[in-house]
Amino acid sequence: MALIVSENKYHALQRLSNDQNVIAALAIDQRGSLKKMLTTKSGKPATTNDVINFKKAISEELTPFASSILLDPEYGLPASELRDSNAGLLMAYEKTGYDVTEPGRFPDLLTQWSIKRLKEAGVDAVKFLLYYDVDESQTVNERKQAFVERVGAEAAANDLPFFLELLTYDANIDDVKSAEYAKVKPHKVIETVKEFSDPKYGVTVLKVEVPVNMAYVAGYTDKDIDAVYTQDEAARYFKSESDATNLPFIFLSAGVSNEMFLEELKFASQSDCQFNGVLCGRATWKQSTQLFANESDEVGRKWLQTEGKKNIERLNRVLSETATPWTNKIAVMQYI
């Protein structure tokens, strides 16, 4: 059954999408991780201005080739003003990272912002990130569920699309890139998608992981790495993820290379996974961080104008062949 949305939400989604009603968005809402990335590359602490200027460069140089951009209000507002006039604007609403003072990876909202204020700042949609382990205690997960319900209600009250980004983990496995986690990842991802597709959360679009770690799929592994899944098994997991929701959903790149992300999208399409676009971050621009940190703004921008542009153009070509329009899953509310 199609998700029914207001005309305002429908038009906002169109502003975030390309001509095929596929979301081909650029993500640069990283904050703590981006500052750490720039610090590691340069060998000296990155400043607030370093982060702001990097986001400005990404927005100015790459949004002419993306349908929209995801930023954050802490460092990203100046970058939002430099985006291409045809690019829509999503804004993160969560604090970076999660609460480390207690178990559970609990989220929190930006203290000086509300969705009303974000709307007044001109955003087309809000995004909220949640770390979730379906197998964690009921006490932990009910607390997170209630949190998402509140965000969804606030987005609905302001008539803005609500993008929910879901990052899965296992409370008993430290390394989500390990073979141990790869074995449980399909269960974690698919059940999390199923949970937050419930209408009570008020989600408009899910931003999700692919359901497997492709580095452990037979035929995609590096030398000396044992496969965790056959290609048939991986294909079934992609199809199961698609079948777990009636909402539009888009894939995040999760820090993999541009080449691997494109392979994931092709594999998804071949598996009859009906995804509706991407919010792609590091797979597009990560390699430029070293140039901005160690060379100059000019050298970094030159890379974005050439290699960064090529990354997005390759992504757009693959999306045109693999993604399906979100209009297949959404209808406009009819008023009597």
XYZ file of C-alpha atoms in Angstrom:
336
model
C 0.000 0.000 0.000
C 1.314 3.438 -0.937
C 2.370 5.922 1.713
C 0.007 8.915 1.628
C 1.727 12.285 2.090
C 0.714 15.934 1.883
C 1.338 17.996 -1.231
C 4.055 19.890 0.641
C 5.937 16.690 1.460
C 5.479 15.370 -2.067
C 6.903 18.528 -3.624
C 9.749 18.541 -1.094
C 10.678 15.014 -2.161
C 10.632 16.146 -5.786
C 13.083 18.931 -4.939
C 15.392 16.309 -3.411
C 15.229 14.049 -6.464
C 16.371 13.932 -10.062
C 14.113 13.974 -13.117
C 13.419 10.238 -12.694
C 12.145 10.772 -9.122
C 15.191 8.981 -7.793
C 17.093 10.487 -4.857
C 20.676 11.006 -5.994
C 21.862 12.878 -2.941
C 25.271 13.826 -1.621
C 25.970 13.358 2.114
C 28.351 15.596 4.022
C 26.743 15.716 7.480
C 29.782 14.157 9.167
C 31.103 16.208 12.055
C 33.281 14.450 14.623
C 34.382 11.803 12.124
C 35.206 14.442 9.505
C 37.243 16.493 11.970
C 39.098 13.301 12.932
C 39.657 12.472 9.258
C 41.160 15.880 8.510
C 43.259 15.746 11.678
C 44.646 12.306 10.817
C 45.544 13.390 7.290
C 47.310 16.597 8.340
C 48.852 15.455 11.622
C 47.504 18.527 13.426
C 44.105 19.230 15.002
C 41.493 20.302 12.459
C 39.712 23.526 13.370
C 36.056 24.431 13.108
C 36.911 26.566 10.079
C 38.648 23.603 8.440
C 35.441 21.574 8.693
C 33.229 24.460 7.527
C 35.476 25.222 4.553
C 35.623 21.565 3.524
C 31.835 21.356 3.513
C 31.624 24.598 1.538
C 33.948 23.175 -1.100
C 31.978 19.925 -1.359
C 28.692 21.796 -1.696
C 29.906 24.328 -4.225
C 31.814 21.895 -6.436
C 29.616 18.777 -6.357
C 25.962 19.794 -5.960
C 25.683 20.749 -9.660
C 25.841 16.979 -10.274
C 23.674 15.735 -7.367
C 19.932 16.000 -6.830
C 20.359 17.239 -3.247
C 22.784 17.522 -0.349
C 22.646 16.418 3.282
C 24.337 18.808 5.697
C 24.263 19.625 9.410
C 23.330 22.948 11.049
C 26.448 23.001 13.236
C 29.005 23.345 10.424
C 26.971 23.114 7.227
C 24.799 26.230 7.006
C 27.419 28.254 5.079
C 27.766 25.288 2.678
C 24.005 25.145 2.176
C 24.080 28.682 0.811
C 26.648 27.668 -1.821
C 24.792 24.671 -3.196
C 23.550 24.605 -6.771
C 20.156 26.269 -7.180
C 18.627 22.991 -8.389
C 19.871 20.932 -5.444
C 17.473 20.183 -2.590
C 18.522 20.423 1.054
C 18.337 17.811 3.804
C 19.546 18.642 7.292
C 20.688 16.348 10.097
C 18.838 16.770 13.386
C 20.872 14.479 15.643
C 24.017 15.228 17.588
C 27.081 13.596 16.079
C 27.889 10.122 17.411
C 25.981 8.673 20.362
C 25.955 8.765 24.150
C 29.030 6.887 25.428
C 28.235 7.353 29.125
C 25.960 4.286 29.205
C 25.413 1.124 27.144
C 22.912 1.280 24.289
C 24.292 3.881 21.864
C 21.486 6.302 22.663
C 20.951 9.295 20.366
C 20.307 12.913 21.188
C 19.039 15.939 19.288
C 20.848 19.177 18.584
C 20.046 21.370 21.568
C 19.740 24.696 19.733
C 17.575 23.430 16.888
C 14.039 22.219 16.355
C 12.417 20.973 13.171
C 10.472 24.240 13.114
C 13.763 26.162 13.100
C 15.214 23.890 10.420
C 12.137 24.494 8.282
C 12.537 28.235 8.731
C 16.169 27.824 7.601
C 14.859 26.485 4.289
C 15.361 22.724 4.492
C 13.328 20.351 2.348
C 13.566 17.436 4.797
C 15.068 16.423 8.134
C 17.276 13.406 8.744
C 17.759 11.583 12.025
C 20.355 8.862 12.603
C 19.707 5.915 14.903
C 22.072 3.135 15.966
C 19.965 0.017 16.497
C 20.490 -3.593 17.532
C 17.261 -5.566 17.200
C 18.593 -8.100 19.693
C 19.408 -5.630 22.447
C 17.213 -5.493 25.550
C 13.578 -4.457 25.308
C 14.298 -1.612 27.733
C 16.964 -0.152 25.438
C 14.992 -0.581 22.234
C 11.693 0.754 23.562
C 13.511 3.885 24.647
C 14.891 4.302 21.126
C 11.533 3.577 19.544
C 9.864 6.264 21.644
C 12.618 8.692 20.652
C 11.968 8.082 16.942
C 8.224 8.441 17.487
C 8.823 11.904 18.950
C 10.980 12.978 16.014
C 8.424 11.627 13.553
C 5.613 13.504 15.299
C 7.632 16.726 15.229
C 8.347 16.323 11.510
C 4.655 15.654 10.849
C 3.643 18.738 12.810
C 5.899 20.826 10.566
C 4.829 19.016 7.378
C 8.386 18.026 6.430
C 9.582 14.663 5.090
C 11.327 12.597 7.754
C 14.383 10.587 6.625
C 15.426 7.982 9.188
C 18.993 6.696 8.871
C 19.488 3.264 10.431
C 22.914 1.936 11.391
C 22.895 -1.553 12.837
C 25.309 -3.159 15.287
C 25.603 -6.010 17.746
C 26.116 -5.059 21.370
C 28.423 -8.083 21.785
C 30.555 -7.660 18.634
C 32.995 -4.767 18.569
C 33.921 -4.805 14.871
C 31.031 -4.366 12.412
C 33.464 -5.070 9.562
C 34.384 -8.514 10.889
C 33.301 -11.860 9.484
C 31.580 -12.498 12.816
C 29.324 -9.482 12.314
C 28.857 -10.247 8.610
C 27.128 -13.490 9.626
C 24.469 -11.675 11.663
C 24.204 -8.473 9.632
C 21.352 -9.597 7.326
C 19.151 -10.371 10.324
C 20.050 -7.072 12.000
C 19.395 -4.943 8.913
C 16.225 -6.625 7.680
C 14.506 -6.728 11.072
C 15.465 -3.087 11.762
C 14.004 -2.002 8.425
C 10.844 -3.940 9.219
C 10.495 -2.323 12.660
C 10.825 1.276 11.528
C 8.503 0.842 8.572
C 5.652 0.835 11.089
C 3.455 3.919 10.455
C 3.665 4.894 14.143
C 7.174 6.264 13.521
C 6.051 8.706 10.830
C 9.005 7.936 8.558
C 8.839 9.152 4.960
C 12.091 7.664 3.616
C 14.451 5.105 5.153
C 18.194 5.552 4.689
C 19.632 2.073 5.151
C 22.664 -0.167 4.834
C 22.907 -2.903 2.264
C 21.964 -6.128 4.089
C 25.319 -7.886 3.673
C 28.980 -6.996 3.849
C 29.912 -7.343 0.170
C 33.535 -7.950 1.136
C 32.378 -11.395 2.315
C 30.231 -12.315 -0.696
C 31.717 -15.046 -2.888
C 33.252 -13.449 -5.964
C 33.735 -10.094 -4.208
C 36.234 -11.098 -1.524
C 39.888 -10.163 -1.389
C 42.521 -12.885 -1.508
C 42.739 -15.033 1.619
C 39.280 -13.886 2.815
C 36.740 -16.651 3.280
C 33.276 -15.892 1.972
C 30.418 -15.722 4.461
C 27.655 -15.726 1.844
C 27.188 -17.247 -1.575
C 25.908 -14.852 -4.233
C 22.510 -16.553 -4.131
C 22.293 -16.071 -0.373
C 23.297 -12.411 -0.676
C 20.688 -11.861 -3.397
C 17.979 -13.310 -1.172
C 18.979 -10.938 1.619
C 18.733 -7.930 -0.703
C 15.279 -9.054 -1.826
C 14.201 -9.650 1.773
C 15.294 -6.152 2.761
C 13.244 -4.710 -0.086
C 10.228 -6.816 0.888
C 10.517 -5.743 4.550
C 9.151 -2.249 3.871
C 6.554 -0.438 1.833
C 8.398 2.850 2.345
C 10.807 4.426 -0.112
C 14.358 3.554 0.926
C 17.779 4.709 -0.156
C 21.210 3.219 0.437
C 24.075 4.809 2.341
C 27.630 4.159 1.230
C 28.965 3.291 4.737
C 32.484 4.381 3.876
C 33.147 1.807 1.146
C 34.989 2.822 -2.008
C 33.154 4.349 -4.940
C 33.779 1.187 -6.951
C 32.384 -1.123 -4.273
C 29.325 1.069 -3.743
C 28.509 0.894 -7.436
C 28.854 -2.902 -7.317
C 26.473 -3.011 -4.348
C 23.847 -1.035 -6.273
C 24.168 -3.260 -9.317
C 23.892 -6.369 -7.154
C 20.812 -4.931 -5.430
C 19.093 -4.309 -8.751
C 19.941 -7.782 -10.036
C 18.399 -9.165 -6.831
C 15.086 -7.371 -7.493
C 15.696 -4.980 -4.597
C 13.429 -1.984 -5.248
C 15.556 0.817 -3.774
C 14.873 4.453 -4.605
C 18.232 6.168 -4.609
C 21.224 6.935 -2.441
C 22.640 9.340 0.076
C 26.298 8.884 -0.774
C 29.039 10.532 1.245
C 32.578 9.260 1.681
C 32.470 7.089 -1.443
C 32.282 10.346 -3.393
C 34.643 12.754 -1.624
C 36.774 10.873 0.942
C 39.963 10.864 -1.153
C 39.962 14.654 -1.262
C 40.434 14.991 2.507
C 44.168 14.362 2.235
C 44.538 17.099 -0.373
C 42.581 19.642 1.660
C 44.503 18.712 4.808
C 48.023 18.544 3.340
C 47.969 20.664 0.197
C 45.520 23.543 -0.224
C 41.916 24.448 -0.861
C 42.797 24.985 -4.510
C 44.317 21.519 -4.924
C 41.416 19.887 -3.071
C 38.853 21.688 -5.213
C 40.702 20.633 -8.360
C 40.282 17.001 -7.295
C 36.576 17.557 -6.659
C 36.159 19.203 -10.061
C 37.720 16.186 -11.773
C 37.730 12.935 -9.777
C 34.895 13.895 -7.444
C 32.724 14.862 -10.389
C 33.558 11.558 -12.101
C 32.538 9.657 -8.947
C 29.111 11.286 -8.986
C 28.679 10.884 -12.726
C 29.454 7.158 -12.438
C 27.001 6.913 -9.581
C 24.299 8.737 -11.542
C 24.755 6.392 -14.512
C 24.405 3.336 -12.290
C 21.362 4.820 -10.535
C 19.672 5.398 -13.890
C 19.998 1.651 -14.536
C 19.254 0.286 -11.071
C 17.096 2.538 -8.863
C 13.314 2.792 -9.048
C 11.289 6.009 -8.577
C 9.924 6.668 -5.097
C 6.678 7.760 -6.755
C 5.897 4.023 -7.060
C 5.524 3.974 -3.269
C 4.037 7.393 -2.424
C 0.740 9.057 -3.258
C -0.510 12.582 -2.554
C -3.244 13.071 -0.002
C -6.555 13.856 -1.657
C -8.637 16.526 0.028
C -12.424 16.475 -0.267
